Short mmCIF file of C-alpha atoms in Angstrom, two decimals:
data_model
loop_
_atom_site.label_atom_id
_atom_site.label_comp_id
_atom_site.label_asym_id
_atom_site.label_seq_id
_atom_site.Cartn_x
_atom_site.Cartn_y
_atom_site.Cartn_z
CA UNK A 8 9.25 21.20 20.51
CA UNK A 9 8.57 21.96 16.42
CA UNK A 10 7.63 18.37 15.10
CA UNK A 11 5.54 18.80 18.75
CA UNK A 12 3.53 21.61 17.27
CA UNK A 13 2.67 19.82 14.12
CA UNK A 14 -0.05 17.54 16.04
CA UNK A 15 -3.50 17.62 17.10
CA UNK A 16 -4.70 16.19 19.67
CA UNK A 17 -6.58 13.45 17.27
CA UNK A 18 -3.01 12.67 15.22
CA UNK A 19 -0.07 10.66 16.38
CA UNK A 20 3.55 11.84 15.58
CA UNK A 21 5.61 8.92 14.26
CA UNK A 22 9.07 9.61 15.29
CA UNK A 23 11.26 6.70 13.89
CA UNK A 24 14.21 7.32 12.71
CA UNK A 25 14.50 11.18 14.40
CA UNK A 26 16.79 11.16 15.91
CA UNK A 27 18.96 10.64 13.02
CA UNK A 28 18.15 13.89 10.84
CA UNK A 29 21.34 14.41 9.84
CA UNK A 30 20.86 10.82 8.19
CA UNK A 31 17.47 11.11 6.09
CA UNK A 32 18.82 11.80 3.13
CA UNK A 33 20.21 8.56 3.07
CA UNK A 34 17.81 7.02 5.24
CA UNK A 35 14.87 7.71 2.49
CA UNK A 36 17.38 6.98 -0.80
CA UNK A 37 17.71 3.41 1.04
CA UNK A 38 13.81 3.07 1.78
CA UNK A 39 12.90 4.54 -1.89
CA UNK A 40 15.55 1.69 -3.62
CA UNK A 41 14.11 -1.19 -1.22
CA UNK A 42 10.67 -0.35 -1.79
CA UNK A 43 11.04 -0.60 -5.72
CA UNK A 44 13.15 -3.84 -6.01
CA UNK A 45 10.57 -4.49 -4.12
CA UNK A 46 7.65 -3.74 -5.57
CA UNK A 47 9.58 -4.62 -9.11
CA UNK A 48 10.69 -7.31 -7.99
CA UNK A 49 7.42 -8.73 -6.78
CA UNK A 50 5.32 -8.02 -10.06
CA UNK A 51 7.57 -9.67 -11.50
CA UNK A 52 6.88 -12.87 -10.12
CA UNK A 53 3.83 -12.70 -10.58
CA UNK A 54 3.50 -11.94 -14.74
CA UNK A 55 5.93 -15.18 -15.06
CA UNK A 56 3.96 -17.78 -13.00
CA UNK A 57 0.53 -15.83 -14.74
CA UNK A 58 2.87 -16.09 -17.89
CA UNK A 59 3.75 -19.16 -18.04
CA UNK A 60 2.29 -23.00 -18.09
CA UNK A 61 4.08 -25.60 -16.48
CA UNK A 62 4.18 -22.74 -13.48
CA UNK A 63 0.19 -22.86 -12.64
CA UNK A 64 0.97 -25.32 -10.27
CA UNK A 65 0.12 -25.18 -6.55
CA UNK A 66 2.89 -24.46 -5.32
CA UNK A 67 3.23 -21.90 -7.81
CA UNK A 68 -0.17 -20.06 -7.45
CA UNK A 69 0.94 -19.19 -4.00
CA UNK A 70 3.52 -18.53 -3.97
CA UNK A 71 2.12 -15.35 -6.60
CA UNK A 72 -0.35 -14.83 -3.41
CA UNK A 73 2.59 -14.37 -0.97
CA UNK A 74 4.12 -12.23 -3.66
CA UNK A 75 0.71 -9.92 -3.89
CA UNK A 76 0.80 -9.67 -0.43
CA UNK A 77 4.45 -8.73 -0.11
CA UNK A 78 3.69 -5.97 -2.50
CA UNK A 79 0.68 -4.84 -0.66
CA UNK A 80 3.22 -4.87 3.17
CA UNK A 81 5.23 -2.70 1.31
CA UNK A 82 2.48 -0.30 0.06
CA UNK A 83 1.32 -0.25 3.18
CA UNK A 84 4.23 1.00 5.05
CA UNK A 85 6.98 2.44 3.24
CA UNK A 86 5.07 5.36 1.68
CA UNK A 87 4.56 6.65 4.45
CA UNK A 88 7.95 6.86 5.80
CA UNK A 89 9.33 8.36 2.91
CA UNK A 90 6.84 10.95 2.71
CA UNK A 91 7.62 11.44 6.34
CA UNK A 92 11.04 11.53 5.66
CA UNK A 93 10.44 13.80 2.80
CA UNK A 94 8.79 16.67 4.34
CA UNK A 95 9.40 16.62 7.85
CA UNK A 96 5.92 16.35 9.05
CA UNK A 97 5.81 13.61 11.07
CA UNK A 98 1.74 13.42 11.91
CA UNK A 99 -0.48 10.54 11.27
CA UNK A 100 -4.06 11.23 11.93
CA UNK A 101 -5.79 8.90 14.90
CA UNK A 102 -8.00 6.98 12.09
CA UNK A 103 -4.83 7.47 9.61
CA UNK A 104 -2.87 4.54 12.00
CA UNK A 105 -5.72 2.42 12.86
CA UNK A 106 -5.93 1.46 9.69
CA UNK A 107 -2.25 1.40 8.76
CA UNK A 108 -2.77 -0.83 12.07
CA UNK A 109 -5.02 -3.08 10.59
CA UNK A 110 -3.43 -3.32 7.31
CA UNK A 111 -0.53 -4.31 8.81
CA UNK A 112 -1.87 -6.85 11.18
CA UNK A 113 -4.04 -8.57 8.22
CA UNK A 114 -1.58 -9.07 6.68
CA UNK A 115 1.22 -10.18 8.82
CA UNK A 116 -1.21 -12.78 10.01
CA UNK A 117 -2.05 -13.95 5.75
CA UNK A 118 2.05 -14.26 5.75
CA UNK A 119 1.96 -15.99 8.59
CA UNK A 120 -1.38 -18.67 7.11
CA UNK A 121 0.36 -18.80 3.79
CA UNK A 122 3.81 -19.50 5.23
CA UNK A 123 1.79 -22.40 6.77
CA UNK A 124 -0.11 -23.50 3.64
CA UNK A 125 2.97 -23.61 1.25
CA UNK A 126 4.58 -25.43 3.92
CA UNK A 127 1.58 -27.95 4.16
CA UNK A 128 1.89 -28.44 0.09
CA UNK A 129 5.98 -29.19 0.22
CA UNK A 130 4.40 -32.66 2.54
CA UNK A 131 1.61 -33.73 0.30
CA UNK A 132 4.18 -33.53 -2.87
CA UNK A 133 7.40 -35.19 -0.93
CA UNK A 134 5.71 -37.30 1.18
CA UNK A 135 2.06 -38.88 -0.85
CA UNK A 136 3.53 -37.57 -3.89
CA UNK A 137 0.65 -40.16 -5.53
CA UNK A 138 -2.57 -38.56 -3.67
CA UNK A 139 -0.99 -35.32 -4.32
CA UNK A 140 -3.75 -34.58 -7.65
CA UNK A 141 -5.97 -35.22 -5.44
CA UNK A 142 -5.13 -33.77 -2.62
CA UNK A 143 -4.09 -30.34 -3.75
CA UNK A 144 -7.16 -30.12 -6.01
CA UNK A 145 -7.43 -26.63 -7.99
CA UNK A 146 -10.65 -26.36 -5.46
CA UNK A 147 -8.37 -26.83 -2.43
CA UNK A 148 -6.17 -23.92 -2.98
CA UNK A 149 -8.78 -21.54 -3.54
CA UNK A 150 -9.41 -22.45 -0.44
CA UNK A 151 -7.28 -22.43 1.66
CA UNK A 152 -6.05 -19.10 0.49
CA UNK A 153 -9.30 -18.19 0.66
CA UNK A 154 -9.25 -19.42 4.39
CA UNK A 155 -6.42 -17.32 5.26
CA UNK A 156 -7.52 -14.14 3.93
CA UNK A 157 -10.86 -14.41 5.66
CA UNK A 158 -9.58 -15.55 8.51
CA UNK A 159 -6.78 -12.89 9.03
CA UNK A 160 -9.00 -9.16 8.26
CA UNK A 161 -11.38 -10.95 10.83
CA UNK A 162 -8.28 -11.27 13.87
CA UNK A 163 -7.25 -8.21 11.86
CA UNK A 164 -10.10 -6.05 12.39
CA UNK A 165 -11.28 -7.63 15.98
CA UNK A 166 -7.99 -5.92 17.55
CA UNK A 167 -8.01 -2.83 15.48
CA UNK A 168 -11.56 -2.60 17.11
CA UNK A 169 -10.42 -2.98 20.16
CA UNK A 170 -7.50 -0.24 20.09
CA UNK A 171 -10.64 1.94 18.13
CA UNK A 172 -12.15 2.53 22.15
CA UNK A 173 -8.77 2.73 23.90
CA UNK A 174 -7.85 6.96 25.38
CA UNK A 175 -4.29 7.46 24.67
CA UNK A 176 -2.08 9.92 27.03
CA UNK A 177 -0.86 13.45 26.14
CA UNK A 178 2.07 12.59 24.32
CA UNK A 179 1.18 10.68 21.13
CA UNK A 180 4.09 10.47 19.99
CA UNK A 181 4.82 6.69 19.18
CA UNK A 182 8.64 5.90 18.86
CA UNK A 183 8.64 4.20 15.82
CA UNK A 184 8.33 4.87 11.98
CA UNK A 185 4.82 2.95 11.25
CA UNK A 186 1.74 2.40 13.64
CA UNK A 187 2.49 -1.19 15.72
CA UNK A 188 1.02 -2.17 18.34
CA UNK A 189 2.98 -3.02 21.10
CA UNK A 190 3.61 1.54 20.58
CA UNK A 191 0.64 1.97 20.16
CA UNK A 192 -0.04 -0.40 23.53
CA UNK A 193 2.16 1.91 25.34
CA UNK A 194 1.29 5.06 24.95
CA UNK A 195 -2.67 3.53 26.01
CA UNK A 196 -4.57 5.47 29.21
CA UNK A 197 -7.37 2.93 29.27
CA UNK A 198 -6.98 -0.94 30.39
CA UNK A 199 -5.63 -2.78 27.73
CA UNK A 200 -5.78 -6.27 29.88
CA UNK A 201 -9.25 -7.52 27.35
CA UNK A 202 -6.84 -6.29 24.35
CA UNK A 203 -3.59 -7.70 25.45
CA UNK A 204 -5.81 -11.55 26.65
CA UNK A 205 -7.32 -10.97 22.72
CA UNK A 206 -3.83 -10.08 21.46
CA UNK A 207 -2.62 -12.85 23.24
CA UNK A 208 -5.05 -15.68 22.88
CA UNK A 209 -4.87 -14.69 18.44
CA UNK A 210 -0.71 -15.32 18.94
CA UNK A 211 -1.61 -18.86 20.31
CA UNK A 212 -4.21 -19.36 17.17
CA UNK A 213 -2.74 -17.42 14.20
CA UNK A 214 0.80 -17.55 14.93
CA UNK A 215 1.10 -21.42 17.26
CA UNK A 216 -0.55 -23.34 14.75
CA UNK A 217 -0.09 -22.01 11.87
CA UNK A 218 4.23 -22.53 13.37
CA UNK A 219 3.29 -25.99 14.26
CA UNK A 220 2.44 -26.54 10.64
CA UNK A 221 5.31 -25.62 8.99
CA UNK A 222 7.66 -27.49 11.93
CA UNK A 223 5.68 -31.20 11.91
CA UNK A 224 5.51 -30.89 8.09
CA UNK A 225 9.18 -29.68 7.67
CA UNK A 226 9.58 -33.04 9.62
CA UNK A 227 8.39 -35.03 7.90
CA UNK A 228 9.72 -34.08 5.03
CA UNK A 229 13.32 -34.35 6.32
CA UNK A 230 12.87 -38.08 7.41
CA UNK A 231 11.39 -38.21 4.10
CA UNK A 232 14.90 -36.95 1.68
CA UNK A 233 16.93 -39.44 3.89
CA UNK A 234 15.16 -41.85 2.51
CA UNK A 235 15.89 -40.80 -0.68
CA UNK A 236 18.67 -43.47 -1.67
CA UNK A 237 20.77 -40.78 -4.56
CA UNK A 238 22.30 -37.83 -3.66
CA UNK A 239 21.10 -35.90 -6.54
CA UNK A 240 17.31 -36.76 -4.83
CA UNK A 241 18.31 -35.30 -1.88
CA UNK A 242 19.53 -32.41 -3.76
CA UNK A 243 16.99 -31.33 -5.93
CA UNK A 244 14.49 -31.73 -2.00
CA UNK A 245 16.45 -29.81 -0.67
CA UNK A 246 16.72 -26.81 -2.94
CA UNK A 247 12.76 -26.97 -3.32
CA UNK A 248 12.15 -26.35 0.73
CA UNK A 249 15.44 -25.05 1.31
CA UNK A 250 13.76 -21.36 0.39
CA UNK A 251 10.59 -22.22 2.11
CA UNK A 252 12.51 -22.70 5.13
CA UNK A 253 14.42 -19.62 5.35
CA UNK A 254 11.30 -17.08 4.75
CA UNK A 255 9.84 -19.13 7.32
CA UNK A 256 12.70 -18.64 9.70
CA UNK A 257 14.17 -14.50 9.42
CA UNK A 258 9.88 -14.10 8.97
CA UNK A 259 9.34 -15.82 12.40
CA UNK A 260 12.42 -15.11 13.95
CA UNK A 261 11.71 -11.02 13.49
CA UNK A 262 7.92 -11.57 14.60
CA UNK A 263 9.21 -13.64 18.05
CA UNK A 264 11.30 -10.88 18.43
CA UNK A 265 8.61 -7.98 19.15
CA UNK A 266 5.61 -9.90 19.74
CA UNK A 267 6.10 -12.88 21.89
CA UNK A 268 7.10 -10.56 24.77
CA UNK A 269 5.50 -8.51 27.45
CA UNK A 270 4.38 -5.26 26.40
CA UNK A 271 6.45 -3.90 29.69
CA UNK A 272 9.49 -5.17 28.50
CA UNK A 273 9.34 -3.80 25.12
CA UNK A 274 12.65 -1.78 23.88
CA UNK A 275 11.37 0.40 20.37
CA UNK A 276 15.14 0.27 19.49
CA UNK A 277 14.53 -3.36 19.26
CA UNK A 278 11.09 -3.64 17.75
CA UNK A 279 12.30 -0.77 15.14
CA UNK A 280 15.37 -2.43 13.58
CA UNK A 281 12.98 -5.69 14.07
CA UNK A 282 10.11 -4.35 11.82
CA UNK A 283 12.79 -2.90 9.59
CA UNK A 284 13.45 -6.67 9.10
CA UNK A 285 10.10 -7.93 8.70
CA UNK A 286 8.55 -5.10 6.68
CA UNK A 287 10.94 -4.08 4.13
CA UNK A 288 13.99 -6.43 4.46
CA UNK A 289 12.24 -9.88 4.15
CA UNK A 290 9.56 -9.04 1.28
CA UNK A 291 12.19 -7.07 -0.91
CA UNK A 292 14.48 -10.44 -0.25
CA UNK A 293 11.98 -12.86 -0.58
CA UNK A 294 11.69 -12.77 -4.12
CA UNK A 295 15.08 -13.35 -4.91
CA UNK A 296 15.15 -17.02 -2.49
CA UNK A 297 12.19 -18.11 -4.51
CA UNK A 298 14.77 -17.35 -8.51
CA UNK A 299 17.35 -18.04 -7.84
CA UNK A 300 17.53 -20.96 -6.63
CA UNK A 301 14.83 -22.24 -9.09
CA UNK A 302 15.18 -23.62 -12.47
CA UNK A 303 11.25 -23.63 -13.20
CA UNK A 304 10.79 -19.61 -11.96
CA UNK A 305 14.89 -18.60 -13.51
CA UNK A 306 13.29 -20.41 -16.53
CA UNK A 307 9.95 -18.84 -16.61
CA UNK A 308 11.54 -15.41 -15.90
CA UNK A 309 13.85 -15.67 -18.93
CA UNK A 310 10.83 -15.96 -21.21
CA UNK A 311 9.04 -13.32 -19.91
CA UNK A 312 11.62 -11.29 -21.30
CA UNK A 313 12.04 -13.00 -24.12
CA UNK A 314 15.85 -13.51 -23.72
CA UNK A 315 14.79 -16.95 -24.32
CA UNK A 316 13.10 -20.46 -23.83
CA UNK A 317 14.82 -21.11 -20.15
CA UNK A 318 14.22 -24.65 -18.48
CA UNK A 319 10.79 -26.40 -17.84
CA UNK A 320 12.86 -28.88 -15.63
#
């Protein structure tokens, strides 16, 4: 009752983690630590790529964009979670909720498109190496990234605009730690049929098409790798693509758990666990995934800190 009395009719209640009052200090420390690691790790990736001439290539240009998106992801979700845990004031305004949902969707879609672009870049580099410079020239890279930003924001805006027309039931209680689409749909008292059809259409456009691009690209890459005669050559190509495949698996695996199911069968607990993975854990892990097995990135980080020349291989 104490939490419910804090809200007005125009506010929502973010009730994620409210059922664990004794663990609030631990949760605050975990989320704060993960947020700081995410911000620091992705900032180092961006600085290392920007400061090292050896990394001024399409692959690292896309990686720098991915790191920037992951930093924005953390800034969109985690600060509100930390404030809610620290102050025990779990309300968010209707406008604030829609804005958080908009930026969350835009960044998720942008991640989706960018992972497909990165897969295409690896396909061209490995399967069409003689045409790589011609296909992935700077103007093409800028166009691919700009198109990803534009499409993601347009798709997110259309859904947010439809959601803003809904009226919501009296409880306004969201069993989640941020304003995600499935729990908001369950609160809506309006007819959500048009929204769900639009969301399904956008999911096919922005989900299945990029995923198909990733799968087709890597099927060609694997066939090319299997033709490489030397074990050392195969290992080098696999190490280049392994990091990206790991990120793709984490990203799409958790998204399918939450969004590719009917809203009537949505589980708040499952949704929260999956959401923690792709909104907090994955952005934190990406810098480690992309740098631990990448000698070029390791060398750039060493040079960034002035610890040595590092490897330029």
